[in-house]
Amino acid sequence: MTVNSPYADRLSRLPVERHDVQVRGADTAYWVYGPADAEVTLIAVHGFRGEHHGLESVLAFLPEARVIAPDLPGFGESAPVPGRTYDLDEYAAWLIDFAARVAPGAVVLGHSFGSIVTSAAVASGLATPKLILMNPIGAPALEGPKGVMTRLAVLYYALGAKLPERLGTALLRNGLIVRVMSIAMAKTSDPALRRFIHDQHDTYFSRFADRDVLRDAFVASVSHDVSQFASSIDVPTLLIAAQRDDITPIEVERELVKRFPDAELVEIAHVGHLIHYETPAEAAGAIRRFLRIPVSRAR
């Protein structure tokens, strides 16, 4: 990373270890943040095209918790199984197995596409005491005010899959397109924070294994949403939503929370789909209250 994180000081004080585990036939890389004797353990699942680094800013404000942050199969340092289709069923099955191997009974957190994966997994039987959804995808992506933009993204990923492999992969990793995506999502007017956000996307947004796994994940992300699983999730659930989110409008999130048997919604103003970069302290505060994590005086 070439741009310093505004949260670097907090992160530097956070213990972190890297590990690998075999899950469903491939190595999953994961990182463990925080004290080993923490009272609360979370599994944090990142969003589409991202990897575990994307959630570090939030973790920096939760130093009392133990947080396990894997890279999804096919992204970052986690390998996919060659030839396997990574649809939502596969990602949910992967998360259920990962949790059983690494941290059974942990609280589960998902951001963006991770909100779909975690919701599907919990609805399918993943045992967790509580579920946290940050920037949850609350409605079909092809509907609503941004449906046209989603259809353009569908064409983009379809073209990347159909072109000769070298050209298709180059298109999908094109830096200019990644920057346009980043500019569209960032809402902050702070130039230093905007530089950090763009650098994060430049650095980590193209670390996918191959165009096949990227296409599969994209199809899963636009073919499903949290509302499909909400009524089947019987654990206390926290939704952390942004009032300026272009992907799922806040009005949709206000309806989504009513679909859960036991859920609450925390709204964050003046931010869009990048809560984890722009307002991580506010997100961590909501998580802390939901999980009743006391603030450590040492921090």
Short mmCIF file of C-alpha atoms in Angstrom, two decimals:
data_model
loop_
_atom_site.label_atom_id
_atom_site.label_comp_id
_atom_site.label_asym_id
_atom_site.label_seq_id
_atom_site.Cartn_x
_atom_site.Cartn_y
_atom_site.Cartn_z
CA MET A 1 0.00 0.00 0.00
CA THR A 2 1.47 3.36 -1.01
CA VAL A 3 -1.01 5.65 0.79
CA ASN A 4 -0.92 5.63 4.59
CA SER A 5 -4.09 4.49 6.29
CA PRO A 6 -5.71 7.11 8.52
CA TYR A 7 -6.22 4.22 10.94
CA ALA A 8 -2.59 2.99 10.79
CA ASP A 9 -1.76 3.87 14.39
CA ARG A 10 -4.67 1.87 15.76
CA LEU A 11 -3.91 -1.05 13.45
CA SER A 12 -0.25 -1.10 14.50
CA ARG A 13 -1.36 -1.80 18.09
CA LEU A 14 -3.59 -4.69 17.09
CA PRO A 15 -2.10 -8.22 17.32
CA VAL A 16 -2.49 -10.11 14.04
CA GLU A 17 -1.53 -13.59 12.84
CA ARG A 18 -1.87 -15.23 9.42
CA HIS A 19 -3.06 -18.83 9.07
CA ASP A 20 -4.17 -21.32 6.42
CA VAL A 21 -6.74 -24.09 6.59
CA GLN A 22 -8.04 -26.62 4.08
CA VAL A 23 -11.73 -26.03 3.39
CA ARG A 24 -13.67 -27.92 0.72
CA GLY A 25 -10.55 -28.96 -1.16
CA ALA A 26 -8.56 -25.72 -1.22
CA ASP A 27 -6.45 -23.57 1.08
CA THR A 28 -8.26 -20.71 2.77
CA ALA A 29 -6.03 -17.94 4.09
CA TYR A 30 -7.26 -16.11 7.17
CA TRP A 31 -6.01 -13.55 9.65
CA VAL A 32 -6.69 -13.41 13.38
CA TYR A 33 -6.83 -9.95 14.96
CA GLY A 34 -6.98 -9.07 18.61
CA PRO A 35 -6.27 -10.89 21.88
CA ALA A 36 -6.47 -14.68 22.05
CA ASP A 37 -8.38 -14.49 25.35
CA ALA A 38 -11.07 -12.08 24.11
CA GLU A 39 -14.60 -12.70 25.37
CA VAL A 40 -16.07 -12.21 21.90
CA THR A 41 -14.93 -13.86 18.65
CA LEU A 42 -16.19 -12.77 15.24
CA ILE A 43 -15.77 -14.15 11.74
CA ALA A 44 -15.70 -11.22 9.29
CA VAL A 45 -16.53 -11.85 5.61
CA HIS A 46 -15.54 -9.21 3.06
CA GLY A 47 -17.35 -8.00 -0.04
CA PHE A 48 -17.18 -8.64 -3.79
CA ARG A 49 -13.72 -8.22 -5.36
CA GLY A 50 -12.28 -7.34 -1.99
CA GLU A 51 -10.31 -9.31 0.57
CA HIS A 52 -9.76 -9.25 4.32
CA HIS A 53 -7.83 -5.94 4.24
CA GLY A 54 -11.03 -4.08 3.47
CA LEU A 55 -12.43 -4.67 6.96
CA GLU A 56 -9.25 -3.79 8.87
CA SER A 57 -10.35 -0.21 9.48
CA VAL A 58 -13.40 -1.40 11.41
CA LEU A 59 -11.34 -3.97 13.32
CA ALA A 60 -8.96 -1.20 14.38
CA PHE A 61 -11.81 0.19 16.50
CA LEU A 62 -12.61 -3.22 18.06
CA PRO A 63 -9.32 -4.02 19.80
CA GLU A 64 -11.06 -5.95 22.60
CA ALA A 65 -12.56 -8.52 20.21
CA ARG A 66 -10.92 -11.49 18.51
CA VAL A 67 -11.74 -11.22 14.82
CA ILE A 68 -11.07 -13.92 12.24
CA ALA A 69 -10.99 -12.46 8.72
CA PRO A 70 -10.64 -14.93 5.81
CA ASP A 71 -10.18 -14.21 2.14
CA LEU A 72 -13.10 -15.69 0.20
CA PRO A 73 -12.11 -18.62 -2.07
CA GLY A 74 -10.65 -17.21 -5.28
CA PHE A 75 -9.82 -13.81 -3.79
CA GLY A 76 -6.74 -12.45 -2.07
CA GLU A 77 -4.62 -15.37 -0.89
CA SER A 78 -7.35 -18.02 -0.77
CA ALA A 79 -7.26 -20.54 -3.59
CA PRO A 80 -10.31 -21.79 -5.49
CA VAL A 81 -10.80 -25.39 -6.54
CA PRO A 82 -10.12 -25.49 -10.31
CA GLY A 83 -13.26 -26.09 -12.35
CA ARG A 84 -15.64 -25.59 -9.44
CA THR A 85 -18.53 -23.15 -9.85
CA TYR A 86 -18.49 -20.62 -7.03
CA ASP A 87 -22.17 -19.83 -6.78
CA LEU A 88 -23.88 -18.70 -3.59
CA ASP A 89 -24.53 -22.27 -2.43
CA GLU A 90 -20.81 -22.98 -2.68
CA TYR A 91 -19.81 -19.85 -0.79
CA ALA A 92 -22.36 -20.56 1.95
CA ALA A 93 -21.14 -24.17 2.26
CA TRP A 94 -17.55 -22.91 2.40
CA LEU A 95 -18.39 -20.51 5.24
CA ILE A 96 -20.22 -23.19 7.22
CA ASP A 97 -17.22 -25.52 6.92
CA PHE A 98 -14.70 -22.74 7.63
CA ALA A 99 -16.50 -21.70 10.79
CA ALA A 100 -16.71 -25.30 11.98
CA ARG A 101 -12.97 -25.76 11.44
CA VAL A 102 -11.68 -22.46 12.80
CA ALA A 103 -14.18 -20.82 15.18
CA PRO A 104 -17.37 -22.77 15.91
CA GLY A 105 -19.96 -20.64 17.64
CA ALA A 106 -18.42 -17.30 16.64
CA VAL A 107 -20.48 -14.22 15.87
CA VAL A 108 -20.67 -13.74 12.09
CA LEU A 109 -20.25 -10.43 10.24
CA GLY A 110 -20.64 -9.83 6.51
CA HIS A 111 -20.07 -6.71 4.44
CA SER A 112 -21.84 -6.09 1.10
CA PHE A 113 -21.56 -9.37 -0.88
CA GLY A 114 -20.40 -10.85 2.40
CA SER A 115 -23.82 -9.94 3.82
CA ILE A 116 -25.42 -12.23 1.24
CA VAL A 117 -22.95 -15.06 1.89
CA THR A 118 -23.34 -14.88 5.67
CA SER A 119 -27.14 -14.61 5.50
CA ALA A 120 -27.35 -17.62 3.20
CA ALA A 121 -25.03 -19.61 5.47
CA VAL A 122 -26.94 -18.77 8.68
CA ALA A 123 -30.25 -19.56 6.97
CA SER A 124 -28.71 -22.90 5.92
CA GLY A 125 -27.70 -23.87 9.44
CA LEU A 126 -24.48 -22.04 10.33
CA ALA A 127 -24.56 -21.90 14.14
CA THR A 128 -23.91 -18.40 15.47
CA PRO A 129 -25.26 -16.47 18.44
CA LYS A 130 -25.61 -13.22 16.47
CA LEU A 131 -25.33 -11.92 12.91
CA ILE A 132 -24.02 -8.52 11.79
CA LEU A 133 -24.65 -7.19 8.28
CA MET A 134 -22.78 -4.08 7.15
CA ASN A 135 -24.01 -2.32 3.99
CA PRO A 136 -26.35 -5.29 3.45
CA ILE A 137 -27.55 -5.96 -0.08
CA GLY A 138 -31.24 -5.72 0.67
CA ALA A 139 -32.92 -5.95 -2.72
CA PRO A 140 -32.33 -7.44 -6.19
CA ALA A 141 -29.47 -5.58 -7.84
CA LEU A 142 -31.20 -5.37 -11.21
CA GLU A 143 -34.11 -3.47 -9.70
CA GLY A 144 -34.32 0.04 -8.28
CA PRO A 145 -32.61 3.32 -9.23
CA LYS A 146 -29.24 1.75 -10.02
CA GLY A 147 -30.60 -1.10 -12.15
CA VAL A 148 -29.19 0.45 -15.34
CA MET A 149 -25.70 0.66 -13.83
CA THR A 150 -25.97 -2.95 -12.71
CA ARG A 151 -26.89 -4.02 -16.23
CA LEU A 152 -23.80 -2.23 -17.54
CA ALA A 153 -21.75 -4.13 -14.96
CA VAL A 154 -23.33 -7.39 -16.17
CA LEU A 155 -22.18 -6.57 -19.70
CA TYR A 156 -18.71 -5.68 -18.43
CA TYR A 157 -18.23 -8.98 -16.60
CA ALA A 158 -19.78 -10.95 -19.47
CA LEU A 159 -17.35 -9.34 -21.90
CA GLY A 160 -14.44 -10.08 -19.59
CA ALA A 161 -15.49 -13.74 -19.56
CA LYS A 162 -15.97 -14.06 -23.33
CA LEU A 163 -12.87 -12.31 -24.66
CA PRO A 164 -9.67 -14.30 -25.15
CA GLU A 165 -8.33 -15.02 -21.68
CA ARG A 166 -5.47 -12.52 -21.72
CA LEU A 167 -7.63 -9.69 -23.03
CA GLY A 168 -10.57 -10.56 -20.80
CA THR A 169 -8.45 -10.67 -17.66
CA ALA A 170 -6.77 -7.38 -18.59
CA LEU A 171 -10.18 -5.76 -19.01
CA LEU A 172 -11.35 -7.02 -15.62
CA ARG A 173 -8.17 -5.73 -13.96
CA ASN A 174 -8.16 -2.42 -15.84
CA GLY A 175 -7.01 0.28 -13.44
CA LEU A 176 -9.12 3.03 -14.97
CA ILE A 177 -12.33 1.01 -14.55
CA VAL A 178 -11.40 0.16 -10.97
CA ARG A 179 -10.83 3.86 -10.28
CA VAL A 180 -14.21 4.80 -11.76
CA MET A 181 -15.86 2.24 -9.47
CA SER A 182 -13.99 3.68 -6.50
CA ILE A 183 -14.92 7.28 -7.32
CA ALA A 184 -18.58 6.32 -7.72
CA MET A 185 -18.74 4.68 -4.28
CA ALA A 186 -16.75 7.19 -2.22
CA LYS A 187 -18.83 9.95 -0.61
CA THR A 188 -16.29 11.67 1.62
CA SER A 189 -15.00 15.11 0.71
CA ASP A 190 -11.77 14.56 2.68
CA PRO A 191 -9.01 14.40 0.02
CA ALA A 192 -6.67 12.31 2.18
CA LEU A 193 -9.39 9.77 2.91
CA ARG A 194 -10.37 9.64 -0.77
CA ARG A 195 -6.73 8.93 -1.70
CA PHE A 196 -6.66 6.12 0.84
CA ILE A 197 -9.90 4.60 -0.48
CA HIS A 198 -8.71 4.73 -4.10
CA ASP A 199 -5.37 3.20 -3.12
CA GLN A 200 -7.15 0.39 -1.30
CA HIS A 201 -9.17 -0.42 -4.41
CA ASP A 202 -6.12 -0.06 -6.68
CA THR A 203 -4.17 -2.44 -4.46
CA TYR A 204 -6.72 -5.09 -3.57
CA PHE A 205 -9.66 -4.93 -5.99
CA SER A 206 -7.98 -7.06 -8.66
CA ARG A 207 -6.52 -9.83 -6.53
CA PHE A 208 -8.86 -12.50 -7.86
CA ALA A 209 -7.53 -15.90 -8.91
CA ASP A 210 -8.96 -15.89 -12.44
CA ARG A 211 -11.81 -14.46 -14.44
CA ASP A 212 -13.97 -17.57 -13.96
CA VAL A 213 -14.13 -17.21 -10.18
CA LEU A 214 -14.73 -13.47 -10.56
CA ARG A 215 -17.60 -14.08 -12.97
CA ASP A 216 -19.13 -16.67 -10.64
CA ALA A 217 -18.95 -14.33 -7.66
CA PHE A 218 -20.44 -11.45 -9.65
CA VAL A 219 -23.34 -13.57 -10.85
CA ALA A 220 -23.96 -14.69 -7.26
CA SER A 221 -23.84 -11.08 -6.05
CA VAL A 222 -26.48 -9.80 -8.49
CA SER A 223 -28.68 -12.91 -8.43
CA HIS A 224 -29.31 -12.92 -4.69
CA ASP A 225 -29.90 -10.53 -1.81
CA VAL A 226 -30.37 -10.67 1.94
CA SER A 227 -34.17 -10.34 1.75
CA GLN A 228 -34.33 -13.93 0.42
CA PHE A 229 -33.01 -15.29 3.72
CA ALA A 230 -34.17 -12.78 6.34
CA SER A 231 -37.26 -14.64 7.53
CA SER A 232 -35.22 -17.85 8.01
CA ILE A 233 -32.61 -16.21 10.26
CA ASP A 234 -33.66 -16.77 13.85
CA VAL A 235 -30.70 -15.19 15.67
CA PRO A 236 -30.46 -11.54 16.77
CA THR A 237 -29.28 -9.54 13.77
CA LEU A 238 -27.75 -6.08 13.42
CA LEU A 239 -28.00 -4.18 10.14
CA ILE A 240 -25.56 -1.27 9.72
CA ALA A 241 -26.72 0.75 6.73
CA ALA A 242 -25.66 3.98 5.05
CA GLN A 243 -28.10 6.75 4.29
CA ARG A 244 -26.36 7.51 0.96
CA ASP A 245 -25.78 3.96 -0.25
CA ASP A 246 -26.31 3.81 -4.02
CA ILE A 247 -26.46 0.01 -4.10
CA THR A 248 -29.24 -0.50 -1.55
CA PRO A 249 -31.16 2.71 -0.74
CA ILE A 250 -31.82 3.37 2.93
CA GLU A 251 -35.57 3.11 2.35
CA VAL A 252 -35.04 -0.50 1.29
CA GLU A 253 -32.92 -1.22 4.37
CA ARG A 254 -35.74 0.14 6.57
CA GLU A 255 -38.08 -2.40 5.03
CA LEU A 256 -35.49 -5.18 5.09
CA VAL A 257 -35.03 -5.06 8.86
CA LYS A 258 -38.75 -5.82 9.29
CA ARG A 259 -38.32 -9.17 7.51
CA PHE A 260 -36.12 -10.59 10.27
CA PRO A 261 -37.70 -12.21 13.33
CA ASP A 262 -35.25 -10.33 15.59
CA ALA A 263 -33.27 -7.45 14.07
CA GLU A 264 -32.31 -3.84 14.56
CA LEU A 265 -31.10 -1.21 12.11
CA VAL A 266 -28.39 1.38 12.72
CA GLU A 267 -28.23 4.13 10.10
CA ILE A 268 -25.05 6.09 9.41
CA ALA A 269 -25.44 9.50 7.77
CA HIS A 270 -23.26 11.16 5.12
CA VAL A 271 -21.77 7.89 3.85
CA GLY A 272 -22.50 5.41 1.07
CA HIS A 273 -21.41 1.84 0.39
CA LEU A 274 -17.99 2.32 2.01
CA ILE A 275 -18.89 2.43 5.69
CA HIS A 276 -15.84 0.26 6.38
CA TYR A 277 -13.50 2.94 5.00
CA GLU A 278 -15.31 6.22 5.69
CA THR A 279 -17.00 5.67 9.06
CA PRO A 280 -15.35 2.63 10.68
CA ALA A 281 -15.51 4.10 14.20
CA GLU A 282 -19.29 4.52 13.92
CA ALA A 283 -19.68 0.98 12.59
CA ALA A 284 -17.48 -0.43 15.36
CA GLY A 285 -19.50 1.50 17.93
CA ALA A 286 -22.72 -0.08 16.67
CA ILE A 287 -21.10 -3.53 16.78
CA ARG A 288 -19.78 -2.91 20.29
CA ARG A 289 -23.23 -1.94 21.58
CA PHE A 290 -24.89 -4.89 19.85
CA LEU A 291 -22.39 -7.37 21.29
CA ARG A 292 -22.07 -5.49 24.60
CA ILE A 293 -18.30 -5.28 24.32
CA PRO A 294 -16.91 -2.97 27.04
CA VAL A 295 -14.30 -0.40 26.10
CA SER A 296 -10.85 -1.36 27.38
CA ARG A 297 -9.25 1.43 29.41
CA ALA A 298 -5.85 0.30 28.17
CA ARG A 299 -6.89 1.31 24.68
#
